[in-house]
mmCIF file with all atom_site columns, C-alpha atoms in Angstrom:
data_model
loop_
_atom_site.group_PDB
_atom_site.id
_atom_site.type_symbol
_atom_site.label_atom_id
_atom_site.label_alt_id
_atom_site.label_comp_id
_atom_site.label_asym_id
_atom_site.label_entity_id
_atom_site.label_seq_id
_atom_site.pdbx_PDB_ins_code
_atom_site.Cartn_x
_atom_site.Cartn_y
_atom_site.Cartn_z
_atom_site.occupancy
_atom_site.B_iso_or_equiv
_atom_site.pdbx_formal_charge
_atom_site.auth_seq_id
_atom_site.auth_comp_id
_atom_site.auth_asym_id
_atom_site.auth_atom_id
_atom_site.pdbx_PDB_model_num
ATOM 1   C CA . UNK A 1 1   ? 93.366  140.893 -4.845  1.00 0.00 ? 445 UNK A CA 1
ATOM 2   C CA . UNK A 1 2   ? 91.912  143.821 -2.893  1.00 0.00 ? 446 UNK A CA 1
ATOM 3   C CA . UNK A 1 3   ? 93.931  146.920 -3.868  1.00 0.00 ? 447 UNK A CA 1
ATOM 4   C CA . UNK A 1 4   ? 91.651  149.241 -1.898  1.00 0.00 ? 448 UNK A CA 1
ATOM 5   C CA . UNK A 1 5   ? 92.746  147.610 1.357   1.00 0.00 ? 449 UNK A CA 1
ATOM 6   C CA . UNK A 1 6   ? 95.969  149.029 2.713   1.00 0.00 ? 450 UNK A CA 1
ATOM 7   C CA . UNK A 1 7   ? 97.600  147.753 5.838   1.00 0.00 ? 451 UNK A CA 1
ATOM 8   C CA . UNK A 1 8   ? 100.581 149.735 7.117   1.00 0.00 ? 452 UNK A CA 1
ATOM 9   C CA . UNK A 1 9   ? 101.868 146.562 8.722   1.00 0.00 ? 453 UNK A CA 1
ATOM 10  C CA . UNK A 1 10  ? 102.208 145.106 5.202   1.00 0.00 ? 454 UNK A CA 1
ATOM 11  C CA . UNK A 1 11  ? 104.087 148.117 3.800   1.00 0.00 ? 455 UNK A CA 1
ATOM 12  C CA . UNK A 1 12  ? 107.701 147.110 3.231   1.00 0.00 ? 456 UNK A CA 1
ATOM 13  C CA . UNK A 1 13  ? 109.190 150.467 4.160   1.00 0.00 ? 457 UNK A CA 1
ATOM 14  C CA . UNK A 1 14  ? 106.653 151.687 6.669   1.00 0.00 ? 458 UNK A CA 1
ATOM 15  C CA . UNK A 1 15  ? 109.157 153.632 8.763   1.00 0.00 ? 459 UNK A CA 1
ATOM 16  C CA . UNK A 1 16  ? 109.724 155.915 5.791   1.00 0.00 ? 460 UNK A CA 1
ATOM 17  C CA . UNK A 1 17  ? 105.961 156.297 5.328   1.00 0.00 ? 461 UNK A CA 1
ATOM 18  C CA . UNK A 1 18  ? 105.517 158.408 8.443   1.00 0.00 ? 462 UNK A CA 1
ATOM 19  C CA . UNK A 1 19  ? 102.452 160.599 7.881   1.00 0.00 ? 463 UNK A CA 1
ATOM 20  C CA . UNK A 1 20  ? 104.133 163.641 9.381   1.00 0.00 ? 464 UNK A CA 1
ATOM 21  C CA . UNK A 1 21  ? 106.795 163.587 6.696   1.00 0.00 ? 465 UNK A CA 1
ATOM 22  C CA . UNK A 1 22  ? 104.602 163.121 3.615   1.00 0.00 ? 466 UNK A CA 1
ATOM 23  C CA . UNK A 1 23  ? 105.143 166.597 2.223   1.00 0.00 ? 467 UNK A CA 1
ATOM 24  C CA . UNK A 1 24  ? 108.870 166.314 2.882   1.00 0.00 ? 468 UNK A CA 1
ATOM 25  C CA . UNK A 1 25  ? 109.110 162.962 1.100   1.00 0.00 ? 469 UNK A CA 1
ATOM 26  C CA . UNK A 1 26  ? 107.081 164.286 -1.823  1.00 0.00 ? 470 UNK A CA 1
ATOM 27  C CA . UNK A 1 27  ? 108.828 167.655 -2.053  1.00 0.00 ? 471 UNK A CA 1
ATOM 28  C CA . UNK A 1 28  ? 110.599 166.826 -5.308  1.00 0.00 ? 472 UNK A CA 1
ATOM 29  C CA . UNK A 1 29  ? 107.327 165.860 -7.016  1.00 0.00 ? 473 UNK A CA 1
ATOM 30  C CA . UNK A 1 30  ? 105.491 168.809 -5.478  1.00 0.00 ? 474 UNK A CA 1
ATOM 31  C CA . UNK A 1 31  ? 108.080 171.161 -6.922  1.00 0.00 ? 475 UNK A CA 1
ATOM 32  C CA . UNK A 1 32  ? 108.432 169.413 -10.302 1.00 0.00 ? 476 UNK A CA 1
ATOM 33  C CA . UNK A 1 33  ? 104.712 169.367 -11.023 1.00 0.00 ? 477 UNK A CA 1
ATOM 34  C CA . UNK A 1 34  ? 103.804 172.683 -9.396  1.00 0.00 ? 478 UNK A CA 1
ATOM 35  C CA . UNK A 1 35  ? 101.326 171.085 -7.004  1.00 0.00 ? 479 UNK A CA 1
ATOM 36  C CA . UNK A 1 36  ? 101.356 173.955 -4.503  1.00 0.00 ? 480 UNK A CA 1
ATOM 37  C CA . UNK A 1 37  ? 101.815 177.693 -4.787  1.00 0.00 ? 481 UNK A CA 1
ATOM 38  C CA . UNK A 1 38  ? 105.192 179.345 -4.214  1.00 0.00 ? 482 UNK A CA 1
ATOM 39  C CA . UNK A 1 39  ? 104.456 180.443 -0.647  1.00 0.00 ? 483 UNK A CA 1
ATOM 40  C CA . UNK A 1 40  ? 103.470 176.908 0.426   1.00 0.00 ? 484 UNK A CA 1
ATOM 41  C CA . UNK A 1 41  ? 106.488 175.428 -1.368  1.00 0.00 ? 485 UNK A CA 1
ATOM 42  C CA . UNK A 1 42  ? 108.783 177.832 0.491   1.00 0.00 ? 486 UNK A CA 1
ATOM 43  C CA . UNK A 1 43  ? 107.232 176.810 3.827   1.00 0.00 ? 487 UNK A CA 1
ATOM 44  C CA . UNK A 1 44  ? 107.796 173.131 3.065   1.00 0.00 ? 488 UNK A CA 1
ATOM 45  C CA . UNK A 1 45  ? 111.433 173.804 2.149   1.00 0.00 ? 489 UNK A CA 1
ATOM 46  C CA . UNK A 1 46  ? 111.911 175.813 5.341   1.00 0.00 ? 490 UNK A CA 1
ATOM 47  C CA . UNK A 1 47  ? 110.395 172.969 7.360   1.00 0.00 ? 491 UNK A CA 1
ATOM 48  C CA . UNK A 1 48  ? 112.762 170.500 5.703   1.00 0.00 ? 492 UNK A CA 1
ATOM 49  C CA . UNK A 1 49  ? 115.732 172.764 6.504   1.00 0.00 ? 493 UNK A CA 1
ATOM 50  C CA . UNK A 1 50  ? 114.698 173.154 10.154  1.00 0.00 ? 494 UNK A CA 1
ATOM 51  C CA . UNK A 1 51  ? 114.210 169.431 10.628  1.00 0.00 ? 495 UNK A CA 1
ATOM 52  C CA . UNK A 1 52  ? 117.366 168.334 8.811   1.00 0.00 ? 496 UNK A CA 1
ATOM 53  C CA . UNK A 1 53  ? 119.458 170.932 10.637  1.00 0.00 ? 497 UNK A CA 1
ATOM 54  C CA . UNK A 1 54  ? 118.122 169.853 14.024  1.00 0.00 ? 498 UNK A CA 1
ATOM 55  C CA . UNK A 1 55  ? 118.548 166.133 13.279  1.00 0.00 ? 499 UNK A CA 1
ATOM 56  C CA . UNK A 1 56  ? 122.096 166.629 12.009  1.00 0.00 ? 500 UNK A CA 1
ATOM 57  C CA . UNK A 1 57  ? 122.876 168.688 15.110  1.00 0.00 ? 501 UNK A CA 1
ATOM 58  C CA . UNK A 1 58  ? 123.994 171.707 13.100  1.00 0.00 ? 502 UNK A CA 1
ATOM 59  C CA . UNK A 1 59  ? 121.610 173.975 14.965  1.00 0.00 ? 503 UNK A CA 1
ATOM 60  C CA . UNK A 1 60  ? 120.390 173.187 18.473  1.00 0.00 ? 504 UNK A CA 1
ATOM 61  C CA . UNK A 1 61  ? 118.609 176.361 19.482  1.00 0.00 ? 505 UNK A CA 1
ATOM 62  C CA . UNK A 1 62  ? 115.607 176.298 17.118  1.00 0.00 ? 506 UNK A CA 1
ATOM 63  C CA . UNK A 1 63  ? 113.290 175.196 19.885  1.00 0.00 ? 507 UNK A CA 1
ATOM 64  C CA . UNK A 1 64  ? 114.554 177.778 22.339  1.00 0.00 ? 508 UNK A CA 1
ATOM 65  C CA . UNK A 1 65  ? 113.907 180.507 19.779  1.00 0.00 ? 509 UNK A CA 1
ATOM 66  C CA . UNK A 1 66  ? 110.406 179.199 19.132  1.00 0.00 ? 510 UNK A CA 1
ATOM 67  C CA . UNK A 1 67  ? 111.200 178.373 15.500  1.00 0.00 ? 511 UNK A CA 1
ATOM 68  C CA . UNK A 1 68  ? 110.262 174.702 15.774  1.00 0.00 ? 512 UNK A CA 1
ATOM 69  C CA . UNK A 1 69  ? 106.603 173.771 15.700  1.00 0.00 ? 513 UNK A CA 1
ATOM 70  C CA . UNK A 1 70  ? 105.138 170.822 17.543  1.00 0.00 ? 514 UNK A CA 1
ATOM 71  C CA . UNK A 1 71  ? 105.006 168.964 14.203  1.00 0.00 ? 515 UNK A CA 1
ATOM 72  C CA . UNK A 1 72  ? 108.695 169.734 13.632  1.00 0.00 ? 516 UNK A CA 1
ATOM 73  C CA . UNK A 1 73  ? 109.576 168.402 17.079  1.00 0.00 ? 517 UNK A CA 1
ATOM 74  C CA . UNK A 1 74  ? 107.561 165.243 16.460  1.00 0.00 ? 518 UNK A CA 1
ATOM 75  C CA . UNK A 1 75  ? 109.334 164.621 13.135  1.00 0.00 ? 519 UNK A CA 1
ATOM 76  C CA . UNK A 1 76  ? 112.756 165.316 14.688  1.00 0.00 ? 520 UNK A CA 1
ATOM 77  C CA . UNK A 1 77  ? 112.050 162.917 17.557  1.00 0.00 ? 521 UNK A CA 1
ATOM 78  C CA . UNK A 1 78  ? 110.835 160.308 15.086  1.00 0.00 ? 522 UNK A CA 1
ATOM 79  C CA . UNK A 1 79  ? 113.924 160.620 12.888  1.00 0.00 ? 523 UNK A CA 1
ATOM 80  C CA . UNK A 1 80  ? 116.343 160.509 15.806  1.00 0.00 ? 524 UNK A CA 1
ATOM 81  C CA . UNK A 1 81  ? 114.554 157.638 17.534  1.00 0.00 ? 525 UNK A CA 1
ATOM 82  C CA . UNK A 1 82  ? 114.383 155.495 14.403  1.00 0.00 ? 526 UNK A CA 1
ATOM 83  C CA . UNK A 1 83  ? 117.644 156.630 12.773  1.00 0.00 ? 527 UNK A CA 1
ATOM 84  C CA . UNK A 1 84  ? 119.244 153.172 12.667  1.00 0.00 ? 528 UNK A CA 1
ATOM 85  C CA . UNK A 1 85  ? 116.144 151.543 11.256  1.00 0.00 ? 529 UNK A CA 1
ATOM 86  C CA . UNK A 1 86  ? 115.711 154.381 8.748   1.00 0.00 ? 530 UNK A CA 1
ATOM 87  C CA . UNK A 1 87  ? 119.234 153.894 7.423   1.00 0.00 ? 531 UNK A CA 1
ATOM 88  C CA . UNK A 1 88  ? 118.688 150.155 7.104   1.00 0.00 ? 532 UNK A CA 1
ATOM 89  C CA . UNK A 1 89  ? 115.483 150.711 5.120   1.00 0.00 ? 533 UNK A CA 1
ATOM 90  C CA . UNK A 1 90  ? 117.189 153.248 2.851   1.00 0.00 ? 534 UNK A CA 1
ATOM 91  C CA . UNK A 1 91  ? 119.964 150.735 2.123   1.00 0.00 ? 535 UNK A CA 1
ATOM 92  C CA . UNK A 1 92  ? 117.380 148.070 1.379   1.00 0.00 ? 536 UNK A CA 1
ATOM 93  C CA . UNK A 1 93  ? 115.597 150.425 -1.047  1.00 0.00 ? 537 UNK A CA 1
ATOM 94  C CA . UNK A 1 94  ? 118.881 151.102 -2.852  1.00 0.00 ? 538 UNK A CA 1
ATOM 95  C CA . UNK A 1 95  ? 119.572 147.369 -3.039  1.00 0.00 ? 539 UNK A CA 1
ATOM 96  C CA . UNK A 1 96  ? 116.132 146.831 -4.569  1.00 0.00 ? 540 UNK A CA 1
ATOM 97  C CA . UNK A 1 97  ? 116.708 149.618 -7.100  1.00 0.00 ? 541 UNK A CA 1
ATOM 98  C CA . UNK A 1 98  ? 119.926 147.941 -8.170  1.00 0.00 ? 542 UNK A CA 1
ATOM 99  C CA . UNK A 1 99  ? 117.951 144.757 -8.867  1.00 0.00 ? 543 UNK A CA 1
ATOM 100 C CA . UNK A 1 100 ? 115.305 146.512 -10.978 1.00 0.00 ? 544 UNK A CA 1
ATOM 101 C CA . UNK A 1 101 ? 116.442 145.119 -14.332 1.00 0.00 ? 545 UNK A CA 1
ATOM 102 C CA . UNK A 1 102 ? 117.916 141.801 -13.184 1.00 0.00 ? 546 UNK A CA 1
ATOM 103 C CA . UNK A 1 103 ? 116.308 139.136 -15.355 1.00 0.00 ? 547 UNK A CA 1
ATOM 104 C CA . UNK A 1 104 ? 114.652 136.119 -13.720 1.00 0.00 ? 548 UNK A CA 1
ATOM 105 C CA . UNK A 1 105 ? 115.144 132.880 -15.689 1.00 0.00 ? 549 UNK A CA 1
ATOM 106 C CA . UNK A 1 106 ? 111.866 131.716 -17.248 1.00 0.00 ? 550 UNK A CA 1
ATOM 107 C CA . UNK A 1 107 ? 112.340 128.238 -15.821 1.00 0.00 ? 551 UNK A CA 1
ATOM 108 C CA . UNK A 1 108 ? 113.067 129.262 -12.225 1.00 0.00 ? 552 UNK A CA 1
ATOM 109 C CA . UNK A 1 109 ? 111.263 126.913 -9.852  1.00 0.00 ? 553 UNK A CA 1
ATOM 110 C CA . UNK A 1 110 ? 109.925 129.092 -7.049  1.00 0.00 ? 554 UNK A CA 1
ATOM 111 C CA . UNK A 1 111 ? 109.077 125.939 -5.116  1.00 0.00 ? 555 UNK A CA 1
ATOM 112 C CA . UNK A 1 112 ? 112.815 125.281 -4.745  1.00 0.00 ? 556 UNK A CA 1
ATOM 113 C CA . UNK A 1 113 ? 113.573 128.709 -3.221  1.00 0.00 ? 557 UNK A CA 1
ATOM 114 C CA . UNK A 1 114 ? 114.256 128.089 0.493   1.00 0.00 ? 558 UNK A CA 1
ATOM 115 C CA . UNK A 1 115 ? 112.313 130.138 3.065   1.00 0.00 ? 559 UNK A CA 1
ATOM 116 C CA . UNK A 1 116 ? 110.092 131.848 0.471   1.00 0.00 ? 560 UNK A CA 1
ATOM 117 C CA . UNK A 1 117 ? 106.733 132.551 2.106   1.00 0.00 ? 561 UNK A CA 1
ATOM 118 C CA . UNK A 1 118 ? 103.769 130.679 0.641   1.00 0.00 ? 562 UNK A CA 1
ATOM 119 C CA . UNK A 1 119 ? 101.878 133.811 -0.452  1.00 0.00 ? 563 UNK A CA 1
ATOM 120 C CA . UNK A 1 120 ? 104.905 135.112 -2.351  1.00 0.00 ? 564 UNK A CA 1
ATOM 121 C CA . UNK A 1 121 ? 105.584 131.699 -3.886  1.00 0.00 ? 565 UNK A CA 1
ATOM 122 C CA . UNK A 1 122 ? 102.000 131.478 -5.173  1.00 0.00 ? 566 UNK A CA 1
ATOM 123 C CA . UNK A 1 123 ? 102.042 135.024 -6.588  1.00 0.00 ? 567 UNK A CA 1
ATOM 124 C CA . UNK A 1 124 ? 105.423 134.550 -8.272  1.00 0.00 ? 568 UNK A CA 1
ATOM 125 C CA . UNK A 1 125 ? 104.399 131.220 -9.812  1.00 0.00 ? 569 UNK A CA 1
ATOM 126 C CA . UNK A 1 126 ? 101.129 132.717 -11.064 1.00 0.00 ? 570 UNK A CA 1
ATOM 127 C CA . UNK A 1 127 ? 102.530 135.965 -12.495 1.00 0.00 ? 571 UNK A CA 1
ATOM 128 C CA . UNK A 1 128 ? 106.036 134.801 -13.523 1.00 0.00 ? 572 UNK A CA 1
ATOM 129 C CA . UNK A 1 129 ? 107.707 138.242 -13.440 1.00 0.00 ? 573 UNK A CA 1
ATOM 130 C CA . UNK A 1 130 ? 110.513 138.873 -15.941 1.00 0.00 ? 574 UNK A CA 1
ATOM 131 C CA . UNK A 1 131 ? 112.726 140.894 -13.568 1.00 0.00 ? 575 UNK A CA 1
ATOM 132 C CA . UNK A 1 132 ? 113.383 141.177 -9.854  1.00 0.00 ? 576 UNK A CA 1
ATOM 133 C CA . UNK A 1 133 ? 112.008 144.723 -10.039 1.00 0.00 ? 577 UNK A CA 1
ATOM 134 C CA . UNK A 1 134 ? 108.695 143.415 -11.369 1.00 0.00 ? 578 UNK A CA 1
ATOM 135 C CA . UNK A 1 135 ? 108.657 140.750 -8.683  1.00 0.00 ? 579 UNK A CA 1
ATOM 136 C CA . UNK A 1 136 ? 109.054 143.405 -6.008  1.00 0.00 ? 580 UNK A CA 1
ATOM 137 C CA . UNK A 1 137 ? 105.983 145.282 -7.233  1.00 0.00 ? 581 UNK A CA 1
ATOM 138 C CA . UNK A 1 138 ? 103.651 142.298 -7.017  1.00 0.00 ? 582 UNK A CA 1
ATOM 139 C CA . UNK A 1 139 ? 101.092 142.764 -4.257  1.00 0.00 ? 583 UNK A CA 1
ATOM 140 C CA . UNK A 1 140 ? 101.857 140.275 -1.502  1.00 0.00 ? 584 UNK A CA 1
ATOM 141 C CA . UNK A 1 141 ? 105.505 139.731 -2.454  1.00 0.00 ? 585 UNK A CA 1
ATOM 142 C CA . UNK A 1 142 ? 107.766 141.070 0.268   1.00 0.00 ? 586 UNK A CA 1
ATOM 143 C CA . UNK A 1 143 ? 111.206 142.624 -0.302  1.00 0.00 ? 587 UNK A CA 1
ATOM 144 C CA . UNK A 1 144 ? 112.808 139.820 1.691   1.00 0.00 ? 588 UNK A CA 1
ATOM 145 C CA . UNK A 1 145 ? 111.229 137.300 -0.700  1.00 0.00 ? 589 UNK A CA 1
ATOM 146 C CA . UNK A 1 146 ? 112.670 139.114 -3.726  1.00 0.00 ? 590 UNK A CA 1
ATOM 147 C CA . UNK A 1 147 ? 116.067 138.927 -2.035  1.00 0.00 ? 591 UNK A CA 1
ATOM 148 C CA . UNK A 1 148 ? 115.571 135.160 -1.512  1.00 0.00 ? 592 UNK A CA 1
ATOM 149 C CA . UNK A 1 149 ? 114.805 134.783 -5.235  1.00 0.00 ? 593 UNK A CA 1
ATOM 150 C CA . UNK A 1 150 ? 117.959 136.757 -6.077  1.00 0.00 ? 594 UNK A CA 1
ATOM 151 C CA . UNK A 1 151 ? 120.047 134.504 -3.827  1.00 0.00 ? 595 UNK A CA 1
ATOM 152 C CA . UNK A 1 152 ? 118.505 131.384 -5.371  1.00 0.00 ? 596 UNK A CA 1
ATOM 153 C CA . UNK A 1 153 ? 119.305 132.713 -8.864  1.00 0.00 ? 597 UNK A CA 1
ATOM 154 C CA . UNK A 1 154 ? 122.904 133.418 -7.818  1.00 0.00 ? 598 UNK A CA 1
ATOM 155 C CA . UNK A 1 155 ? 123.350 129.935 -6.363  1.00 0.00 ? 599 UNK A CA 1
ATOM 156 C CA . UNK A 1 156 ? 121.821 128.397 -9.469  1.00 0.00 ? 600 UNK A CA 1
ATOM 157 C CA . UNK A 1 157 ? 124.245 130.249 -11.773 1.00 0.00 ? 601 UNK A CA 1
ATOM 158 C CA . UNK A 1 158 ? 127.315 128.793 -10.020 1.00 0.00 ? 602 UNK A CA 1
#
């Protein structure tokens, strides 16, 4: 109800929303829409290469040569430290993408979905999304709740 209020603790994929990696995450859009000049775009691509190479262990002497900035080191440490969690979130995102067009039956009783949180149940009953993808974009409906709806639909179809 208050779209101007953002709480990082409520963001479903907050590990991927690391502020230090914003330009890296948005690189495709930056390039596609020409949002920065060529020199800045090249610097972002170089930064991505340095970080990915260091994280993948392909090159270990960047720091010794002074090629890594403090921001690079912070991002590398973040990615290495949270690698397992990052991979889990990426898999969850892919799972959600695969559910984008899965139709929700019009007569689904959200009250009968076990373990669905009350806020999600209320929002889903009020809005009655047509697909699981739409359900996942409703403010206050968590990814885990969309998965619970999917499971309930699967059990119902047996």
